[in-house]
Amino acid sequence: MAGAAVKAKPASTIAEERELTDGFHLVIDALKLNGINTIYGVPGIPITDLGRMAQAAGMRVISFRHEQHAGNAAAIAGFLTKKPGICLTVSAPGFLNGLTALANATTNCFPMILISGSSEREIVDLQQGDYEELDQLAIAKPLCKAAFRVLHAADIGIGVARAIRAAVSGRPGGVYLDLPAKLFSQVMDAEAGAKSLVKVIDPAPAQLPAPSAVKRALDVLKGAKRPLIILGKGAAYAQADDQIRTLVEKSGVPFLPMSMAKGLLPDTHPQCAGAARSTVLKEADVVMLIGARLNWLLSHGKGKTWGEPGSKKFIQIDIEPKEMDSNVEVVAPLVGDIGSCVSALLDGIDGKWPTPAADWVGAVKARKEENIAKMAPRLMKNSVPMDFHGALGALRTVIKERPDAILVNEGANTLDLARGVIDMYQPRKRLDVGTWGVMGIGMGFAVAAAIETGKPVLAVEGDSAFGFSGMEVETICRYNLPVCVVVFNNDGIYRGTDVNSAGGSDPATTVFVKDARYDMMMEAFGGVGVHVTTPEELSRAVNKAMDSGKPTLINAVIDPAAGTESGRIGNLNPQSVVRKK
Ligand code: ADP
Ligand code: TZD
Ligand code: MG
């Protein structure tokens, strides 16, 4: 044997020749092994080298100007891809900046992992005042689905695997992964390191509904006279587009899409009841919720919106059993993943769909046509200054002609009116403020939408909403992303006409600098800025931007008096009836 003739080397030489790895490499290898190839973040101590090395290892690392927007990008990447989006932040303040996005992701059921560098345990726990000291794990815990800390390089594989599973299995959500600074430079044998990594098998296992639950749901549906299907963003997330379309079309039941479920079936579909929303909510006798919660966005399933008390039966499809009966009784809970549940319904009915009553379908259609006809002339208005409808009429045509573009939308009037006016035609093309109605998602969502899909992005932003993430236009320019931002500039929050009732030189609390030129912000970083005052100019500028794919910001001047307080949710806005003289 040739080997036997070779003289044994001294142990010290073997140690020197052994290939080594460290915490930095193991984190990157663990993510890549699990098909995660993009990181959104802000660099700094202790994770600067992690971002640099991830880039060197072929990952896409998108550096933002503020962690909240990196976090929002990660969250929406998770929604779009069903893989956890990764946000990477520095300790304490960077972590806290990212935490808003993590909490928002959890609230919206978007899978993401916030990976944050942290200070040394020994110092944090004795509160001895380390650089950026904070007990991050404890703070993150109540705001996300799960939170883990890794102290040993050999545990990085398991830590990343647990984080991935926690983010995407069951109801998706945000996960926090705490990596103390010392971990990154911990060294271990490369082979042992490679073996310690885990490729997560079946991270979001199918969850099949029980046959008895399927039968119960079908029995309720068969007994309906005025059935309605409500599609929520869980249905969009599930990517069970074909099954959902089959269910809707075979059953003939009118459907109502929640905001981010718009386009799952086109808004122009004959069964879409979007334009007859209040009628169908009031009049339906059986409502099947698919990936939508009966939260404030659906008036908690009760009250005036829902007609006579007790007039509804709810069927609910959701992966989260605790969601059932959250606000009102659900007579047919169907717990499982949407793909499996809808397939089970299709199999169970075996092609024998009852036809919804003709007078119900007819009544929905009539109301819808009436409302659409009423709206039409407002969308054609070419007045100057523009009102919301005139401007949105132009954007509605842009999306009709470019159905694969992604629409990001935030603001108050800008949001509520755009949601109603702009029809969507494809699934997961509308991204907005979601469950919390949070301002500030705009540029983070726009960046991730462009990065993850390669499609052009149109971000329709209230001027206030835009301000929350406006600095990220530099990020959009730096990565040269095909994003067209339209700022609906009405000089303020809701309206630009408020005055300070105390007189004096301070402006009212809801107004901004008049005639601001947001377009110049984009120009500052080499992008294209355009200032428009008519729907026609707006339309031309947006089309040009979408054709060119160049980062563009269009400052669209809207009549400062056109908006209403709180947009469409003024009913939630308490107002004092006592005004001191
Ligand atoms: P919307 O705001 O559009 O009404 P919500 O965010 O309130 O939607 O509801 C989404 C629901 O979808 C959540 O209750 C969540 O548990 C559920 N969900 C998310 N993904 C899935 C899935 N793959 N299968 C089943 N339910 C899901
Ligand atoms: N802060 C955060 C994080 N989220 C919020 N939703 C708010 C504050 C309160 N808020 C709204 O709910 S809408 C809005 C704020 C500040 C801005 C509305 O002004 P806009 O839209 O310019 O974006 P319109 O078109 O002028 O109504
Ligand atoms: Mg405004």
XYZ file of C-alpha atoms and ligand atoms in Angstrom:
636
model
C 0.000 0.000 0.000
C 1.569 3.295 -1.143
C 0.158 5.250 1.785
C 1.803 3.010 4.324
C 5.193 4.050 3.013
C 4.518 7.750 3.656
C 5.982 8.949 6.903
C 3.310 10.202 9.329
C 3.264 14.017 9.652
C 3.502 15.620 13.087
C 0.105 16.643 14.529
C 0.915 20.358 14.450
C 1.410 20.338 10.650
C -1.901 18.551 10.169
C -3.635 21.267 12.170
C -2.050 23.960 10.028
C -3.100 22.304 6.799
C -6.683 21.691 7.895
C -9.059 23.914 6.060
C -10.910 26.261 8.356
C -14.160 28.157 8.205
C -15.724 30.789 10.436
C -19.044 32.250 11.497
C -19.172 34.670 8.545
C -18.773 31.874 6.000
C -21.138 29.527 7.783
C -23.983 32.061 7.821
C -23.546 32.703 4.105
C -23.222 28.994 3.288
C -26.302 28.160 5.367
C -28.425 30.733 3.544
C -27.180 29.723 0.108
C -27.690 26.050 0.849
C -31.349 26.898 1.427
C -31.751 28.759 -1.830
C -31.633 32.208 -0.254
C -29.621 34.432 -2.566
C -30.610 37.968 -1.661
C -29.994 40.046 1.454
C -31.521 43.476 2.137
C -29.753 45.513 4.783
C -27.601 48.348 6.060
C -23.921 47.642 6.828
C -21.977 48.473 9.982
C -20.470 46.835 13.098
C -20.506 43.830 13.392
C -21.965 42.768 10.029
C -20.055 44.878 7.482
C -17.872 42.000 6.437
C -20.842 39.637 6.306
C -22.495 41.749 3.603
C -19.235 42.167 1.738
C -18.487 38.458 1.842
C -22.045 37.507 0.874
C -21.645 39.683 -2.202
C -18.298 38.062 -2.950
C -19.983 34.667 -2.611
C -22.420 35.584 -5.384
C -25.371 36.683 -3.285
C -27.279 39.822 -4.190
C -26.780 42.264 -1.312
C -28.949 45.356 -1.513
C -27.775 48.134 0.790
C -30.393 50.638 1.893
C -30.224 54.040 3.571
C -32.409 53.001 6.516
C -33.115 49.550 7.975
C -36.876 49.930 8.010
C -36.927 49.991 4.236
C -34.529 47.072 3.977
C -36.875 45.233 6.323
C -39.927 46.113 4.268
C -38.097 44.924 1.177
C -37.313 41.598 2.847
C -40.914 41.214 3.985
C -42.414 41.759 0.564
C -39.763 39.545 -1.025
C -41.116 36.865 1.306
C -44.681 37.535 0.187
C -43.727 37.382 -3.483
C -41.539 34.279 -3.357
C -42.780 32.181 -0.396
C -39.159 32.086 0.771
C -38.191 34.144 3.823
C -36.816 37.529 2.854
C -33.621 38.384 4.719
C -32.941 41.719 6.373
C -29.492 42.277 7.854
C -28.920 44.996 10.428
C -26.352 46.213 12.930
C -26.981 46.098 16.665
C -29.296 48.199 18.861
C -30.470 51.199 16.773
C -30.130 49.370 13.445
C -31.977 46.415 14.920
C -34.743 48.667 16.248
C -35.066 50.369 12.874
C -35.547 46.965 11.278
C -37.936 45.799 13.979
C -40.876 47.872 12.724
C -40.683 45.983 9.458
C -40.388 42.648 11.276
C -43.484 43.378 13.340
C -45.318 44.546 10.228
C -44.318 41.366 8.378
C -45.645 39.252 11.245
C -48.916 41.171 11.310
C -49.312 40.686 7.565
C -48.233 37.016 7.561
C -45.196 37.683 5.345
C -42.221 35.391 5.930
C -38.992 37.214 6.713
C -35.933 36.805 8.895
C -34.333 39.783 10.566
C -30.697 38.860 11.137
C -29.071 41.290 13.452
C -25.580 41.549 14.806
C -25.590 42.138 18.557
C -23.218 43.048 21.378
C -21.558 40.519 23.642
C -23.856 38.608 25.958
C -21.623 38.928 28.995
C -21.633 42.711 28.754
C -25.279 43.083 27.765
C -26.502 40.847 30.565
C -24.501 42.746 33.180
C -25.574 46.020 31.553
C -21.992 47.212 31.441
C -22.487 49.562 28.525
C -21.160 47.871 25.390
C -21.082 49.627 22.023
C -24.732 49.604 20.862
C -25.824 47.526 23.797
C -29.370 46.189 23.857
C -31.075 42.953 24.857
C -32.322 42.500 21.312
C -33.655 38.969 21.639
C -35.948 39.927 24.509
C -37.234 42.952 22.629
C -37.857 41.088 19.385
C -39.709 38.159 20.952
C -43.174 39.647 21.442
C -43.112 41.202 17.979
C -42.441 38.152 15.838
C -43.299 34.491 15.392
C -40.047 33.163 16.792
C -36.678 34.497 17.946
C -33.406 32.600 18.182
C -29.822 33.345 19.193
C -26.754 31.447 18.026
C -23.688 31.472 20.294
C -21.519 28.807 18.656
C -20.391 28.605 15.052
C -21.289 24.910 15.050
C -24.955 25.876 15.679
C -25.305 28.318 12.782
C -26.718 25.645 10.460
C -29.390 24.696 12.960
C -30.133 28.319 13.802
C -30.710 29.259 10.174
C -32.787 26.114 9.578
C -35.014 26.868 12.557
C -35.449 30.445 11.418
C -36.470 29.376 7.909
C -38.982 26.819 9.154
C -40.473 29.199 11.668
C -40.907 31.903 9.019
C -42.652 29.885 6.305
C -44.438 26.979 7.999
C -48.034 27.317 9.160
C -49.054 30.973 9.176
C -46.016 32.769 7.756
C -44.430 35.606 9.684
C -41.338 37.374 10.918
C -38.460 35.628 12.696
C -35.574 37.203 14.550
C -32.093 35.686 14.457
C -29.625 37.185 16.912
C -25.947 36.794 16.014
C -23.525 38.274 18.580
C -20.378 39.892 17.166
C -18.046 37.225 18.536
C -19.832 34.491 16.601
C -18.670 35.768 13.229
C -14.983 35.301 13.872
C -15.321 31.935 15.618
C -13.250 29.434 13.660
C -13.941 25.757 13.129
C -12.880 22.922 10.891
C -14.337 23.502 7.439
C -15.470 19.938 6.939
C -17.206 19.791 10.287
C -18.678 23.206 9.496
C -20.062 22.005 6.169
C -21.585 18.986 7.911
C -23.228 21.204 10.515
C -25.326 22.975 7.883
C -28.925 21.916 7.306
C -30.771 22.000 4.025
C -34.331 22.367 5.200
C -36.544 19.691 3.697
C -40.141 20.672 2.999
C -39.985 23.964 4.957
C -43.707 24.713 4.566
C -45.382 21.301 4.611
C -48.803 20.985 3.014
C -51.527 20.945 5.641
C -54.496 18.910 4.505
C -57.977 19.651 5.813
C -59.931 16.851 7.454
C -62.492 15.216 5.110
C -65.287 15.956 7.598
C -64.369 19.660 7.540
C -64.436 19.644 3.743
C -67.878 18.038 3.710
C -69.178 20.513 6.267
C -67.957 23.437 4.187
C -69.513 22.036 1.013
C -72.828 21.411 2.767
C -72.964 25.023 3.918
C -72.034 26.237 0.457
C -74.684 24.056 -1.181
C -77.326 25.496 1.113
C -76.484 29.075 0.120
C -78.878 31.289 -1.773
C -76.599 34.315 -2.005
C -73.038 33.035 -1.686
C -69.919 35.200 -1.751
C -66.209 34.331 -1.855
C -63.758 36.771 -0.260
C -60.155 36.390 -1.371
C -57.461 37.778 0.935
C -53.736 38.249 0.654
C -53.234 34.779 2.146
C -54.820 33.453 -1.038
C -52.428 35.539 -3.114
C -49.484 34.329 -1.027
C -50.464 30.665 -1.372
C -49.819 30.688 -5.142
C -52.738 28.314 -5.660
C -53.921 30.561 -8.493
C -55.291 27.846 -10.788
C -57.251 26.025 -8.097
C -58.761 29.280 -6.848
C -59.780 30.324 -10.328
C -61.364 26.903 -10.930
C -63.281 27.096 -7.663
C -64.609 30.568 -8.450
C -65.515 29.833 -12.056
C -67.001 26.377 -11.531
C -69.086 27.547 -8.588
C -70.255 30.717 -10.324
C -70.084 32.507 -6.958
C -69.337 36.275 -7.002
C -65.957 37.082 -5.464
C -64.580 40.083 -3.647
C -60.816 40.572 -3.548
C -59.181 42.232 -0.562
C -56.625 44.845 -1.522
C -53.560 42.671 -2.085
C -55.654 39.825 -3.518
C -56.727 42.023 -6.409
C -55.641 40.446 -9.674
C -55.748 36.877 -8.352
C -58.583 36.806 -10.803
C -58.785 39.953 -12.940
C -60.835 42.797 -11.475
C -62.600 42.838 -14.838
C -63.742 39.209 -14.400
C -67.543 38.899 -14.804
C -67.847 37.420 -11.313
C -65.771 40.141 -9.620
C -67.974 42.011 -7.159
C -65.377 44.658 -6.278
C -67.552 47.456 -7.585
C -70.553 46.138 -5.632
C -68.710 45.697 -2.335
C -71.244 47.129 0.057
C -74.111 45.277 -1.602
C -72.496 41.862 -1.473
C -71.289 42.251 2.119
C -74.726 43.311 3.239
C -76.778 40.823 1.253
C -74.783 37.589 1.049
C -76.076 34.702 3.173
C -72.969 32.499 3.012
C -69.483 33.974 2.901
C -66.434 31.865 2.184
C -63.217 33.548 3.342
C -60.099 32.304 1.610
C -56.925 33.634 3.261
C -58.647 36.744 4.624
C -59.201 37.640 8.269
C -62.383 39.154 9.662
C -60.425 42.070 11.116
C -61.119 45.819 10.889
C -60.724 45.714 7.120
C -63.926 43.635 7.018
C -65.618 45.465 9.902
C -64.985 42.412 12.119
C -67.711 40.473 10.322
C -70.515 42.398 12.002
C -72.309 45.720 12.246
C -74.030 47.778 9.563
C -71.647 46.654 6.809
C -72.853 43.090 7.189
C -76.609 43.718 7.162
C -79.033 42.045 9.546
C -77.351 40.489 12.603
C -77.212 36.715 12.225
C -77.925 36.869 8.512
C -74.589 35.278 7.523
C -72.904 31.956 7.712
C -69.122 32.002 7.440
C -66.906 29.351 5.920
C -63.235 30.137 6.505
C -60.169 28.629 4.894
C -57.018 29.414 6.843
C -53.843 27.671 7.878
C -54.092 29.112 11.390
C -56.670 27.250 13.503
C -56.790 30.046 16.094
C -58.125 32.418 13.450
C -61.507 30.676 13.478
C -64.233 32.470 15.489
C -61.853 35.383 16.061
C -64.665 37.905 15.635
C -67.836 35.998 14.800
C -68.855 32.370 14.658
C -67.419 30.394 11.758
C -69.825 27.537 11.010
C -67.448 25.734 8.667
C -63.783 26.148 9.583
C -61.474 24.632 7.008
C -57.998 24.531 8.467
C -55.157 23.800 6.113
C -53.113 25.385 3.389
C -55.177 27.072 0.721
C -53.937 24.934 -2.163
C -54.882 21.729 -0.329
C -58.200 23.088 0.979
C -59.395 24.423 -2.356
C -58.326 21.211 -4.114
C -60.236 19.201 -1.503
C -63.356 21.299 -2.127
C -63.020 20.763 -5.877
C -62.622 17.017 -5.399
C -65.455 16.847 -2.864
C -68.011 18.560 -5.066
C -67.090 16.304 -7.935
C -68.236 18.759 -10.588
C -71.783 18.979 -9.190
C -71.933 22.660 -8.331
C -75.252 24.147 -7.338
C -75.904 27.262 -9.406
C -76.185 30.439 -7.337
C -79.653 31.946 -7.650
C -79.989 33.946 -10.868
C -81.541 36.905 -9.057
C -78.504 37.123 -6.760
C -75.978 37.031 -9.580
C -78.142 39.465 -11.541
C -78.472 41.877 -8.616
C -74.704 41.917 -8.049
C -74.083 42.510 -11.748
C -76.602 45.340 -11.939
C -75.188 47.135 -8.901
C -71.658 46.726 -10.188
C -72.475 48.119 -13.627
C -74.283 51.034 -12.085
C -71.309 51.917 -9.892
C -68.804 51.540 -12.708
C -70.895 53.789 -14.945
C -71.148 56.391 -12.178
C -67.373 56.434 -11.734
C -66.447 56.553 -15.442
C -66.845 60.284 -16.144
C -64.837 61.205 -13.031
C -61.897 59.181 -14.336
C -61.944 60.987 -17.677
C -61.762 64.460 -16.174
C -58.865 66.440 -17.549
C -59.159 69.331 -15.120
C -56.302 71.418 -13.743
C -55.404 71.231 -10.937
C -55.958 67.486 -11.150
C -58.140 65.743 -8.625
C -57.404 62.176 -7.495
C -59.848 60.605 -9.919
C -58.492 62.423 -12.951
C -54.943 61.378 -12.122
C -55.938 57.823 -11.274
C -57.902 57.504 -14.503
C -54.580 57.949 -16.315
C -52.759 55.405 -14.137
C -55.576 52.906 -14.489
C -54.959 52.847 -18.236
C -51.214 52.421 -17.714
C -51.766 49.240 -15.654
C -54.396 47.978 -18.093
C -51.835 48.236 -20.863
C -49.014 46.835 -18.697
C -50.706 44.157 -16.593
C -47.444 42.540 -15.561
C -46.144 45.710 -13.897
C -46.193 45.775 -10.109
C -48.187 48.475 -8.386
C -46.989 49.686 -4.993
C -49.439 51.988 -3.246
C -49.580 53.977 -0.013
C -51.137 57.171 1.349
C -54.656 57.938 2.528
C -56.769 59.290 -0.348
C -54.016 58.175 -2.702
C -54.344 54.639 -1.372
C -58.078 54.286 -0.935
C -58.996 55.790 -4.262
C -56.257 53.997 -6.216
C -57.407 50.686 -4.768
C -60.882 51.272 -6.141
C -59.920 52.802 -9.470
C -56.909 50.829 -10.697
C -57.942 47.379 -11.910
C -55.431 44.581 -11.466
C -55.154 41.694 -13.880
C -52.545 39.320 -12.488
C -51.849 37.782 -9.071
C -49.462 39.441 -6.577
C -49.120 42.648 -8.576
C -50.616 44.961 -5.983
C -48.504 45.633 -2.884
C -49.689 48.085 -0.284
C -49.970 49.187 3.338
C -51.619 45.916 4.394
C -53.151 45.025 7.724
C -51.750 47.919 9.739
C -52.294 50.610 7.121
C -48.676 51.553 7.708
C -46.994 54.436 5.904
C -43.411 53.892 4.793
C -43.551 50.630 2.879
C -43.285 52.367 -0.491
C -39.661 52.426 -1.549
C -38.711 49.213 0.278
C -41.516 47.333 -1.466
C -40.647 48.947 -4.799
C -36.986 47.939 -4.574
C -37.752 44.329 -3.640
C -40.512 44.016 -6.227
C -38.048 45.057 -8.938
C -35.235 42.857 -7.606
C -37.344 39.747 -7.041
C -39.460 39.821 -10.192
C -37.448 41.828 -12.730
C -40.743 43.511 -13.706
C -41.303 47.248 -13.944
C -42.704 48.851 -10.792
C -45.131 51.746 -10.507
C -45.239 53.215 -7.000
C -48.232 55.492 -6.436
C -47.489 57.489 -3.308
C -49.200 60.169 -1.259
C -46.737 62.991 -0.623
C -46.775 62.215 3.100
C -46.466 58.473 2.548
C -43.540 58.987 0.198
C -41.718 61.053 2.802
C -41.375 58.064 5.112
C -39.038 56.252 2.729
C -38.159 58.963 0.199
C -34.407 58.787 0.741
C -34.414 55.336 -0.805
C -34.739 56.904 -4.249
C -30.949 56.974 -3.989
C -31.035 53.182 -3.563
C -33.294 52.896 -6.594
C -30.824 54.974 -8.623
C -27.759 53.172 -7.266
C -29.090 49.780 -8.356
C -30.620 51.314 -11.478
C -34.012 49.709 -10.873
C -36.996 50.009 -13.228
C -39.085 51.918 -10.702
C -41.391 54.805 -11.556
C -42.564 56.696 -8.476
C -45.590 58.942 -8.837
C -46.027 61.324 -5.906
C -49.588 62.608 -5.582
C -48.606 66.000 -4.283
C -51.540 67.676 -2.560
C -49.311 69.650 -0.186
C -50.016 67.484 2.798
C -51.650 64.715 4.772
C -55.179 64.220 3.379
C -55.316 67.827 2.119
C -53.010 70.782 1.817
C -55.513 73.414 2.869
C -55.552 73.182 6.664
C -54.653 76.287 8.648
C -53.334 76.595 12.168
C -56.460 77.676 14.028
C -54.329 79.476 16.642
C -52.971 81.771 13.957
C -49.258 82.423 14.418
C -46.476 81.460 12.075
C -46.446 77.681 12.537
C -48.205 75.834 9.747
C -51.127 73.460 10.439
C -50.056 69.981 11.568
C -51.172 68.261 8.386
C -49.667 70.486 5.700
C -46.277 70.545 4.006
C -44.219 73.080 2.081
C -46.413 74.275 -0.788
C -45.503 73.372 -4.353
C -42.668 71.076 -3.263
C -40.685 69.535 -6.125
C -40.245 65.871 -5.210
C -39.068 65.229 -8.767
C -35.838 67.012 -7.938
C -35.045 64.397 -5.291
C -34.743 61.781 -8.004
C -32.677 64.114 -10.167
C -30.268 64.610 -7.280
C -29.148 61.002 -7.720
C -29.071 60.849 -11.489
C -32.598 59.575 -12.045
C -35.289 61.252 -14.122
C -37.556 63.830 -12.494
C -40.763 65.066 -14.123
C -43.255 67.677 -12.951
C -46.816 67.232 -14.256
C -50.096 69.048 -13.759
C -52.552 67.246 -16.069
C -53.671 63.615 -16.476
C -52.387 63.692 -20.013
C -48.901 64.790 -18.949
C -48.980 62.206 -16.184
C -49.897 59.447 -18.583
C -47.148 60.431 -21.007
C -44.499 60.647 -18.297
C -45.399 57.286 -16.748
C -45.414 55.501 -20.082
C -42.051 56.972 -20.937
C -40.623 55.897 -17.592
C -41.999 52.381 -17.899
C -40.657 52.062 -21.456
C -37.205 53.297 -20.511
C -36.936 51.347 -17.252
C -35.011 54.321 -15.828
C -35.538 55.337 -12.211
C -38.106 58.117 -12.467
C -40.040 60.280 -10.043
C -43.095 62.139 -11.271
C -44.324 64.969 -9.105
C -48.047 64.978 -9.891
C -49.726 68.143 -8.648
C -53.110 67.344 -7.100
C -55.668 69.927 -6.002
C -54.847 70.487 -2.298
C -58.568 70.690 -1.563
C -59.485 67.417 -3.276
C -58.873 64.914 -0.470
C -60.926 63.952 2.574
C -59.617 63.466 6.107
C -58.317 59.896 6.602
C -59.332 58.960 3.042
C -62.016 56.269 3.224
C -61.549 55.433 6.897
C -62.660 58.713 8.433
C -65.076 56.658 10.568
C -62.091 55.381 12.572
C -60.786 58.893 13.236
C -61.936 60.279 16.579
C -62.553 64.023 16.498
C -62.995 66.290 19.449
C -66.376 67.953 19.698
C -64.959 70.318 22.319
C -62.906 73.150 20.902
C -61.558 75.560 23.493
C -62.005 79.203 22.561
P -56.380 40.461 3.900
O -55.744 41.628 4.610
O -56.098 40.429 2.461
O -57.821 40.322 4.253
P -55.183 38.864 5.941
O -53.741 39.216 6.054
O -56.104 39.454 6.933
O -55.656 39.132 4.459
O -55.345 37.294 6.047
C -54.439 36.407 5.484
C -54.742 35.059 6.100
O -54.206 34.067 5.233
C -54.103 34.856 7.462
O -55.089 34.525 8.413
C -53.123 33.690 7.245
O -53.091 32.788 8.328
C -53.684 33.022 6.017
N -52.707 32.319 5.190
C -51.528 32.770 4.749
N -50.937 31.864 3.951
C -51.769 30.806 3.896
C -51.731 29.557 3.233
N -50.713 29.195 2.460
N -52.771 28.711 3.415
C -53.807 29.056 4.219
N -53.910 30.225 4.842
C -52.908 31.093 4.697
N -47.395 56.808 10.639
C -47.392 55.556 10.162
C -46.164 54.717 10.269
N -48.462 55.037 9.554
C -49.589 55.776 9.462
N -50.632 55.207 8.867
C -49.624 57.101 9.937
C -48.491 57.582 10.526
C -50.853 58.014 9.850
N -51.187 58.298 8.448
C -52.167 57.619 7.767
O -52.861 56.699 8.227
S -52.242 58.128 6.172
C -51.025 59.274 6.364
C -50.546 59.245 7.676
C -49.452 60.125 8.153
C -50.545 60.113 5.239
C -51.647 60.578 4.316
O -51.172 61.579 3.470
P -50.681 61.292 2.024
O -52.020 60.858 1.305
O -50.129 62.534 1.481
O -49.773 60.135 2.010
P -53.218 61.791 0.773
O -53.366 61.409 -0.630
O -52.810 63.233 0.937
O -54.448 61.495 1.560
Mg -51.007 64.073 0.473
